[in-house]
Coordinates of C-alpha atoms and ligand atoms in Angstrom, one line a residue:
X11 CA -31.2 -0.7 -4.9
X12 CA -28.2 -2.6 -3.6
X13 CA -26.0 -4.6 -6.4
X14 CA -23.7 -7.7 -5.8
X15 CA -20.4 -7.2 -6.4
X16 CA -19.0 -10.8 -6.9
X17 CA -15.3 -11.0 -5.7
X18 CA -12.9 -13.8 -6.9
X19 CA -9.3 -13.6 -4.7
X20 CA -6.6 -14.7 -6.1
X21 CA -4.0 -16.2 -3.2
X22 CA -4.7 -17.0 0.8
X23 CA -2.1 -15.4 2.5
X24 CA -1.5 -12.5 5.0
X25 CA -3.1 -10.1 2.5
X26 CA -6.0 -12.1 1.2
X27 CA -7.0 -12.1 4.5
X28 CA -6.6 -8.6 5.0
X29 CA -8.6 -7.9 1.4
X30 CA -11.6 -10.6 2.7
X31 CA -12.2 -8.9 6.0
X32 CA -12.6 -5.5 4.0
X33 CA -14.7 -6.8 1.5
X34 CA -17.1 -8.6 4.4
X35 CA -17.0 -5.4 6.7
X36 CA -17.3 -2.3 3.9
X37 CA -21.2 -3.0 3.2
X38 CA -21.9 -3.1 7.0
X39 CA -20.5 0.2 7.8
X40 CA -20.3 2.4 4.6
X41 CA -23.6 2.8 2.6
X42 CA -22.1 2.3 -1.3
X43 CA -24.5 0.8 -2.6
X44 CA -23.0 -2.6 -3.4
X45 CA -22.7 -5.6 -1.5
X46 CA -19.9 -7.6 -2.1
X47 CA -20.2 -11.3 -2.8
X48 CA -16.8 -14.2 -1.9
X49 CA -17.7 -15.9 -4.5
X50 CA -14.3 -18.0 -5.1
X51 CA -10.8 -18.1 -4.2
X52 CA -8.3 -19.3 -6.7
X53 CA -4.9 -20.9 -5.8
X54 CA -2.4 -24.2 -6.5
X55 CA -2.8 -25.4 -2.9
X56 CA -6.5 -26.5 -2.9
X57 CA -6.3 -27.7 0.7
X58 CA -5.1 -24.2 1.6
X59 CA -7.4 -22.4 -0.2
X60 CA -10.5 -24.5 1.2
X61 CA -9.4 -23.8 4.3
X62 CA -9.1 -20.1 3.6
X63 CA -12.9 -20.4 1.9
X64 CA -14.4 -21.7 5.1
X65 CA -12.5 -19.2 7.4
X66 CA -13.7 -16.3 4.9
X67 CA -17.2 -17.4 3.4
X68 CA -16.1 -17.8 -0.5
X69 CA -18.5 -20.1 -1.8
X70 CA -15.8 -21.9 -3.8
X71 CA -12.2 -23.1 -5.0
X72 CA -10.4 -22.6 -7.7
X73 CA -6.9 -24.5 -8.5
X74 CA -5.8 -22.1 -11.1
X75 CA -6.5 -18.1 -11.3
X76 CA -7.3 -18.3 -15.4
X77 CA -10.5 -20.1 -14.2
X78 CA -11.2 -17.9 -11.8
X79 CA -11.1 -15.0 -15.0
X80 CA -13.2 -17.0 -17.1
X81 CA -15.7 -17.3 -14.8
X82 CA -18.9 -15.4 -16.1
X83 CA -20.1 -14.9 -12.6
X84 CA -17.5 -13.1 -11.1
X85 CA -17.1 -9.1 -11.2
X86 CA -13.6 -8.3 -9.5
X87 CA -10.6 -10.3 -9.4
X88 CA -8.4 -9.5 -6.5
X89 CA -4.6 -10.1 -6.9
X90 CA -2.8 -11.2 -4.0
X91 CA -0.2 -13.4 -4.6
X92 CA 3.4 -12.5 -5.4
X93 CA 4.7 -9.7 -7.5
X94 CA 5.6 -11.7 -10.4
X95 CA 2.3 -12.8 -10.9
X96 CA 0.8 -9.5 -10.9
X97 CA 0.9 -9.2 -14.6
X98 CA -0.3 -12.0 -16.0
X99 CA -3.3 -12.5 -13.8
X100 CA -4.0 -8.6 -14.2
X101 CA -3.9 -8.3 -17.8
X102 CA -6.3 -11.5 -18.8
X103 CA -8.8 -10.3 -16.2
X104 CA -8.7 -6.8 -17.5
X105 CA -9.5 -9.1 -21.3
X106 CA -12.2 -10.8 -19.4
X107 CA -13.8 -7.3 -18.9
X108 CA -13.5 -8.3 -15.2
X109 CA -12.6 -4.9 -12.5
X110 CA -9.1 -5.5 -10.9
X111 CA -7.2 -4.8 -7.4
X112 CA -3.9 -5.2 -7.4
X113 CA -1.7 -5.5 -4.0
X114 CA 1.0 -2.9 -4.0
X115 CA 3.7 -2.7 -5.3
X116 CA 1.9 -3.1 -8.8
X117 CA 4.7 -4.6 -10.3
X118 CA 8.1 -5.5 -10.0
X119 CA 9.5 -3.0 -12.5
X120 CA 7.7 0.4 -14.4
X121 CA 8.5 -2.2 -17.6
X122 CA 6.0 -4.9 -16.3
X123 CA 3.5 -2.4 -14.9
X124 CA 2.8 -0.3 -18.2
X125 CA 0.6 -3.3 -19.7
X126 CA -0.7 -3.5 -16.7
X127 CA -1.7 -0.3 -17.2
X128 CA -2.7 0.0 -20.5
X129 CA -4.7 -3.4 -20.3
X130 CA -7.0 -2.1 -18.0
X131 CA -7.8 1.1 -19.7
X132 CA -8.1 -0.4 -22.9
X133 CA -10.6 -2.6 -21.4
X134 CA -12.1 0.5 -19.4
X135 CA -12.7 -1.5 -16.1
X136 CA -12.4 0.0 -12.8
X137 CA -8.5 -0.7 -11.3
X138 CA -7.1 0.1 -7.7
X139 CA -4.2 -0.5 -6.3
X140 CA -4.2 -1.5 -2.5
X141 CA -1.7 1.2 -1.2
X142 CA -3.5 1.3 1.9
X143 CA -2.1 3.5 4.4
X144 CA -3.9 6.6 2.9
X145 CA -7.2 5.9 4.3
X146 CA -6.1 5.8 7.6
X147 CA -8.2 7.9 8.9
X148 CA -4.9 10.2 10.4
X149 CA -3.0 10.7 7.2
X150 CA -6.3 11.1 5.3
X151 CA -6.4 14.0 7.5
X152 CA -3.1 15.1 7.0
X153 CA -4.0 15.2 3.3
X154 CA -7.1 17.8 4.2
X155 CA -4.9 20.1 6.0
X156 CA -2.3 20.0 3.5
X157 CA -5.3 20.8 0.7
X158 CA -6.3 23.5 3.4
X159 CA -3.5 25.0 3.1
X160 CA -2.6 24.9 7.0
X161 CA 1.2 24.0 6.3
X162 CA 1.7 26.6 3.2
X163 CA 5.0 26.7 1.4
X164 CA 6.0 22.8 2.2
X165 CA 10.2 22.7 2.5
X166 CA 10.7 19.2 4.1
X167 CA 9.4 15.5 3.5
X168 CA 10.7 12.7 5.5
X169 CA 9.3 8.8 5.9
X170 CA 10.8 5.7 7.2
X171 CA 9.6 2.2 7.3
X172 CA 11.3 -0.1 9.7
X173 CA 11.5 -3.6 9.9
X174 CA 14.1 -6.2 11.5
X175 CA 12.6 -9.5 10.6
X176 CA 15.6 -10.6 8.1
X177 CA 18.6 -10.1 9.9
X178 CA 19.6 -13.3 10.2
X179 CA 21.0 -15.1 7.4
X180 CA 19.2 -18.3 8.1
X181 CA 15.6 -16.7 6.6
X182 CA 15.7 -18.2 3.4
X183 CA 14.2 -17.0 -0.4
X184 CA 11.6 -18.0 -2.0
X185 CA 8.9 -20.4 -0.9
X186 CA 5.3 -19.1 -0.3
X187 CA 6.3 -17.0 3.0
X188 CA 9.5 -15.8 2.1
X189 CA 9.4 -14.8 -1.5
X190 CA 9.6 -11.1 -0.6
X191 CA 13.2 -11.8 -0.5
X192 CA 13.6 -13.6 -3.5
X193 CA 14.7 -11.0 -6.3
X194 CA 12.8 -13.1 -9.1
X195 CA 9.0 -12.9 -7.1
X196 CA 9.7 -9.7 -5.6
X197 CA 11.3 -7.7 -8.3
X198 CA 13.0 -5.5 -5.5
X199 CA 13.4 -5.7 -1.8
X200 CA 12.4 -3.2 0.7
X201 CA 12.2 -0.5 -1.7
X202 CA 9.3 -2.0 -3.5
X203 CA 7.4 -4.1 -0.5
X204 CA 8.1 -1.2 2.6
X205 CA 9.1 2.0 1.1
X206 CA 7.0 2.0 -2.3
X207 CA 4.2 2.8 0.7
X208 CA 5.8 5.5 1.9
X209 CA 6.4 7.3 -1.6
X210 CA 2.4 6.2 -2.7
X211 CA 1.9 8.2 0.4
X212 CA 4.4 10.8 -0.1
X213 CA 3.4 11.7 -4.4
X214 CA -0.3 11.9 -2.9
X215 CA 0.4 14.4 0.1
X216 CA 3.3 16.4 -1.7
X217 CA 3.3 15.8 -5.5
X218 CA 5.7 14.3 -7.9
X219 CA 8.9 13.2 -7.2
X220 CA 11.1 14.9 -9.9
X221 CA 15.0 13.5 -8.6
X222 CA 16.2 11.3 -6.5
X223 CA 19.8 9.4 -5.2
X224 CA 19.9 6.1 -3.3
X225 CA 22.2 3.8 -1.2
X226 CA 20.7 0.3 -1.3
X227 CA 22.4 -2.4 0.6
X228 CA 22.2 -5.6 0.7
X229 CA 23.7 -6.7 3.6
X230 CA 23.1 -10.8 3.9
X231 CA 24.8 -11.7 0.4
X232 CA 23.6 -15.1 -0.2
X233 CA 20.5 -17.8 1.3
X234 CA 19.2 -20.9 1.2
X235 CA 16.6 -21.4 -1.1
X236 CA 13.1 -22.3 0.8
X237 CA 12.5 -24.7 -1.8
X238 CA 15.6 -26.9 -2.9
X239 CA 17.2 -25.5 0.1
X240 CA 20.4 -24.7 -2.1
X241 CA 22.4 -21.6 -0.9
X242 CA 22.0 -18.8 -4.3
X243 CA 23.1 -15.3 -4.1
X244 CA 20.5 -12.6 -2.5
X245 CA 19.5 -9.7 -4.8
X246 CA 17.2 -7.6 -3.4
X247 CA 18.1 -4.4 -1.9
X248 CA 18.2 -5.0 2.5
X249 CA 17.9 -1.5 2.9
X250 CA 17.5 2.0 0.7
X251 CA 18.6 5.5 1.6
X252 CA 17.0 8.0 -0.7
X253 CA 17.2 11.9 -1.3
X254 CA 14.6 13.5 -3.2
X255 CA 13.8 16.8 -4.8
X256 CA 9.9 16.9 -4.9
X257 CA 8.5 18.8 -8.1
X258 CA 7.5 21.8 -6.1
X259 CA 10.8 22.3 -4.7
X260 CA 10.4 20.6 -1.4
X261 CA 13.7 18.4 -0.4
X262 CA 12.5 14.7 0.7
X263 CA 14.7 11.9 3.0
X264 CA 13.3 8.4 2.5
X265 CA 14.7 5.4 4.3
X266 CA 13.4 1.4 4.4
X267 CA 15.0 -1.8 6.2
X268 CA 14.4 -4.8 7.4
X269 CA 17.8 -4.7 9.6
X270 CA 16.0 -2.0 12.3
X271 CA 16.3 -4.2 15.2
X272 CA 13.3 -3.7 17.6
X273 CA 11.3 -2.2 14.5
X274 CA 8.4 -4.5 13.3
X275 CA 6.5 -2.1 11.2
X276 CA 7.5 1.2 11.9
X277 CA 6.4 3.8 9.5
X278 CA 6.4 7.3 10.3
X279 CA 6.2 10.9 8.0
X280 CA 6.5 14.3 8.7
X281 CA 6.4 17.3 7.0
X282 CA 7.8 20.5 7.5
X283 CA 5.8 23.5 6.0
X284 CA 6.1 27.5 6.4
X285 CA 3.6 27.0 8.8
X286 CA 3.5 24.5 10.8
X287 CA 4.7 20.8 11.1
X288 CA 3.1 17.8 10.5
X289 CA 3.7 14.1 11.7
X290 CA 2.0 10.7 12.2
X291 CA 3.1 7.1 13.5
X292 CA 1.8 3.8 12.3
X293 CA 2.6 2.6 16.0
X294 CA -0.4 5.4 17.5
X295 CA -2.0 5.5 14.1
X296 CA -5.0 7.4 15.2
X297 CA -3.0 10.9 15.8
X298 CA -1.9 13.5 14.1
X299 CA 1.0 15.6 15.3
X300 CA 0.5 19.1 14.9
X301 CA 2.5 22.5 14.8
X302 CA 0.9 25.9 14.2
X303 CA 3.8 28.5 14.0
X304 CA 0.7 30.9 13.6
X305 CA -0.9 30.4 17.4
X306 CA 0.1 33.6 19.4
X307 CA 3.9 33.2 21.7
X308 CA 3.2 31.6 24.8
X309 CA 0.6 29.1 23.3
X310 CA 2.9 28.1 20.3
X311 CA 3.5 24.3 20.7
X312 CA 3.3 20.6 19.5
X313 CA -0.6 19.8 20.0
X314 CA -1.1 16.3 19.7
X315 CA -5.3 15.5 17.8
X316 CA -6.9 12.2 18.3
X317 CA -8.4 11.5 15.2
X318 CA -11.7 10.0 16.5
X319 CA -14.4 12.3 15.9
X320 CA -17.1 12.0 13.8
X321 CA -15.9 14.8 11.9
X322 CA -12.7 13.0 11.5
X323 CA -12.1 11.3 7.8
X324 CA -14.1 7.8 7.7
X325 CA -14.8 7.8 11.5
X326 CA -18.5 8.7 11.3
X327 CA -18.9 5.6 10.1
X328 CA -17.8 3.5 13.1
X329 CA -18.6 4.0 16.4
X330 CA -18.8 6.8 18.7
X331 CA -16.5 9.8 19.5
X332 CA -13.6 9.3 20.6
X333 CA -13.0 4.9 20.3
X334 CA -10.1 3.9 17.9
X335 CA -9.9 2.3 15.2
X336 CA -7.0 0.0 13.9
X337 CA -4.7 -1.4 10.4
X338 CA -7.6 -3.2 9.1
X339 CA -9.7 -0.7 8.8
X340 CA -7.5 1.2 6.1
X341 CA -8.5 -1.6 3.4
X342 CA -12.3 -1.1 5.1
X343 CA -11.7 2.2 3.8
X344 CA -10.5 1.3 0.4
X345 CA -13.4 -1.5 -0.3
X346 CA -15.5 1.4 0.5
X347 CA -13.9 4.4 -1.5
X348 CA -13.5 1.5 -4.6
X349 CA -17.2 1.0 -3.9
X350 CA -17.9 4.3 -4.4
X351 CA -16.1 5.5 -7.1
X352 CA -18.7 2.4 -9.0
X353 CA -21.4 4.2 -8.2
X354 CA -20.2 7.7 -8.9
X355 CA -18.3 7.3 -11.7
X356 CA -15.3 8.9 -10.4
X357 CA -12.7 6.2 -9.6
X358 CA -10.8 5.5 -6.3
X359 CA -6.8 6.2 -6.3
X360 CA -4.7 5.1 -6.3
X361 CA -5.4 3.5 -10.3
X362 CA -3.3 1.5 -11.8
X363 CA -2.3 4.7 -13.7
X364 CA -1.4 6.3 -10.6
X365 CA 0.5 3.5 -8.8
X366 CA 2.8 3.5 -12.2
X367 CA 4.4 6.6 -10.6
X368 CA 5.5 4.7 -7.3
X369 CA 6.6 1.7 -9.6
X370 CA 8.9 4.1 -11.6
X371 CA 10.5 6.1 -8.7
X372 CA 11.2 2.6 -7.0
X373 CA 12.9 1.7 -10.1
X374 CA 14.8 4.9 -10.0
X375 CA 15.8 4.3 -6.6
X376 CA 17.3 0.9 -7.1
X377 CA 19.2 2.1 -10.5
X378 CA 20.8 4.7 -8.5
X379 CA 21.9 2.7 -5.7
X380 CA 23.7 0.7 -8.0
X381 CA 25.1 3.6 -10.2
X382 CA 25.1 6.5 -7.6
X383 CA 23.9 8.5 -9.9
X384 CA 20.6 11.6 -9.2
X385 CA 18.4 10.8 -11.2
X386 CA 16.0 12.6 -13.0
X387 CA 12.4 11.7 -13.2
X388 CA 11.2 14.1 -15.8
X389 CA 8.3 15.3 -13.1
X390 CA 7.7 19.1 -14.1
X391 CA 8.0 21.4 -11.4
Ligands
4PW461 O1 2.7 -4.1 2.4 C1 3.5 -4.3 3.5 C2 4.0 -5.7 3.6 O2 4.5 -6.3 2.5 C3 2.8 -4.0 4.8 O3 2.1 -2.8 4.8 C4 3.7 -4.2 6.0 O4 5.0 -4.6 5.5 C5 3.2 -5.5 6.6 O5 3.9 -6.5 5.8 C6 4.8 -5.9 4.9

């Protein structure tokens, strides 16, 4: 028998939107055996916020998220507002005995995550963090034929998320659409909004992360302020150069901007095995790039495989061989993995537990840009 799953999303931006249309589409295509319910959004700007309920279907409006919490009638609280009010709203749902999802990054520091962490598992609810580039369907395969075995011995990790939409110094900080470059909301800047993706990725396809070194720049030194439109000095990182050892000896070569011009979202990741190579694109998301040292001589090449099929992670589900699917459908994905792990018991990652990892190393990465230091993250090889 179906159950309801009664969903109460906190914030009504570019991400709630992205959460809503996963939690609308999941049930249609992926048999969990819940059905999720929009049963309120909570947020200060009521007219907003109704706006965002009509457009989405939640059957009401909060004006502050701790009603939202208290509300017996409500199963999941979905956190998607800026990153320094991840805490707060987390931990008093977790009290409430209410499930949370978290955006990414879960925190703004490993300090502010760990009660995060700990509140939920004291409480025993279910947790997730939406690092959503996982479950697209292309690096979901990636992760089979690393599992496989296809690539063996793993030597080389490399991921880069581009962006270009700050360089000029008239964006401001703060405010409700630019706080990711306010240091206070965001607790770091593209390290913890850009390239925290790429190491959620990176831990879950190659393992721990057990040193690093970073260059982090910050290249626009001071901006208005959206809100009292005074100029105050910027200080989150622009961009952030990192070297990693990985835990099972593999070398790693992170990099994240927002000064790439011509690059809107452009997140790619290879790795280089004693096999065979791997590589996929955000920009033509539904391929994998492939390399099998092992195929005899005149055969030996880069073979490119449409991930499509039915056989194909998650695609069985949607339509027929061979049509594409898109961005949203990687939260589609994670509505219906959460979903899942409900009603087997065995809960979807990344947890809250696993996202502290991400949270640490992008803390790591910031410390040393400023020091220059390696540093070591006690990950055991
Ligand atoms: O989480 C990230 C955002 O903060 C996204 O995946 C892309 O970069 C799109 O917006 C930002």
């Amino acid at each position: 028998m179906t159950k309801t799953l009664n969903v109460g999303m906190v914030g009504y931006g570019f991400m709630a939107r992205a959460h809503s249309n996963a939690w609308v589409k999941a049930p249609h295509f992926f048999d969990t055996g819940y059905k999720p319910v929009l049963k309120a959004v909570a947020a200060r700007n009521t007219g907003k916020a109704t706006a965002f309920a009509q457009q989405w279907g939640y059957e009401a409006v909060e004006s502050d998220w701790r009603r939202l919490v208290e509300r017996p009638d409500i199963d999941a609280i979905d956190i998607c507002v800026p990153n320094d009010l991840h805490a707060e709203i987390a931990i008093a749902a977790a009290k409430a005995g209410k499930m949370v999802l978290c955006e990414k990054p879960l925190a703004r520091t490993e300090a502010e995550a760990l009660p995060m962490v700990e509140a939920v598992e004291a409480a025993g609810v279910p947790n997730m963090v939406w690092y959503n580039y996982r479950r697209v369907p292309a690096v979901t395969l990636v992760k089979r034929m690393i599992d496989q075995g296809l690539l063996g011995h793993i030597y080389h990790y490399r991921a880069k998320f581009l962006q270009d939409w700050t360089i000029s110094p008239d964006v401001p900080q703060g405010g409700a659409a630019t706080w990711r470059l306010d240091v206070e909301a965001a607790g770091s800047g593209v390290t913890g909004d850009l390239l925290a993706h790429c190491l959620d990725t990176a831990i879950w396809l190659n393992g721990s992360i057990a040193s690093l070194t970073a260059m982090t720049e910050t290249f626009v030194k001071e901006r208005k302020d959206a809100v009292t439109g005074a100029m105050r000095p910027v200080g989150i990182d622009d961009a952030s150069a990192v070297l990693t050892r990985f835990a099972n000896g593999s070398l790693g070569t992170f990099e994240s901007t927002r000064y790439a011009r011509g690059h809107k979202a452009a997140y790619t990741l290879e790795i280089n095995g004693e096999n065979g190579s791997l590589a996929w694109d955000l920009h033509d998301l539904n391929r994998v790039s492939w390399f099998d040292h092992r195929t005899p001589g005149q055969l030996r090449g880069w073979t490119s495989i449409l991930v499509t099929d039915g056989e194909h992670p998650y695609l069985g589900k949607w339509w027929v061989p061979g049509l594409i699917i898109g961005y949203e459908h990687s939260f589609v994905h994670q509505v219906a993995d959460f979903l899942d792990g409900l009603a087997s018991g065995k809960p979807a990652a990344p947890t809250f537990r696993d996202a502290l990892e991400t949270t640490r190393v992008c803390d790591a990465i910031i410390a040393s840009g400023k020091s220059g230091a390696w540093v070591d993250l006690g990950a055991a090889g």
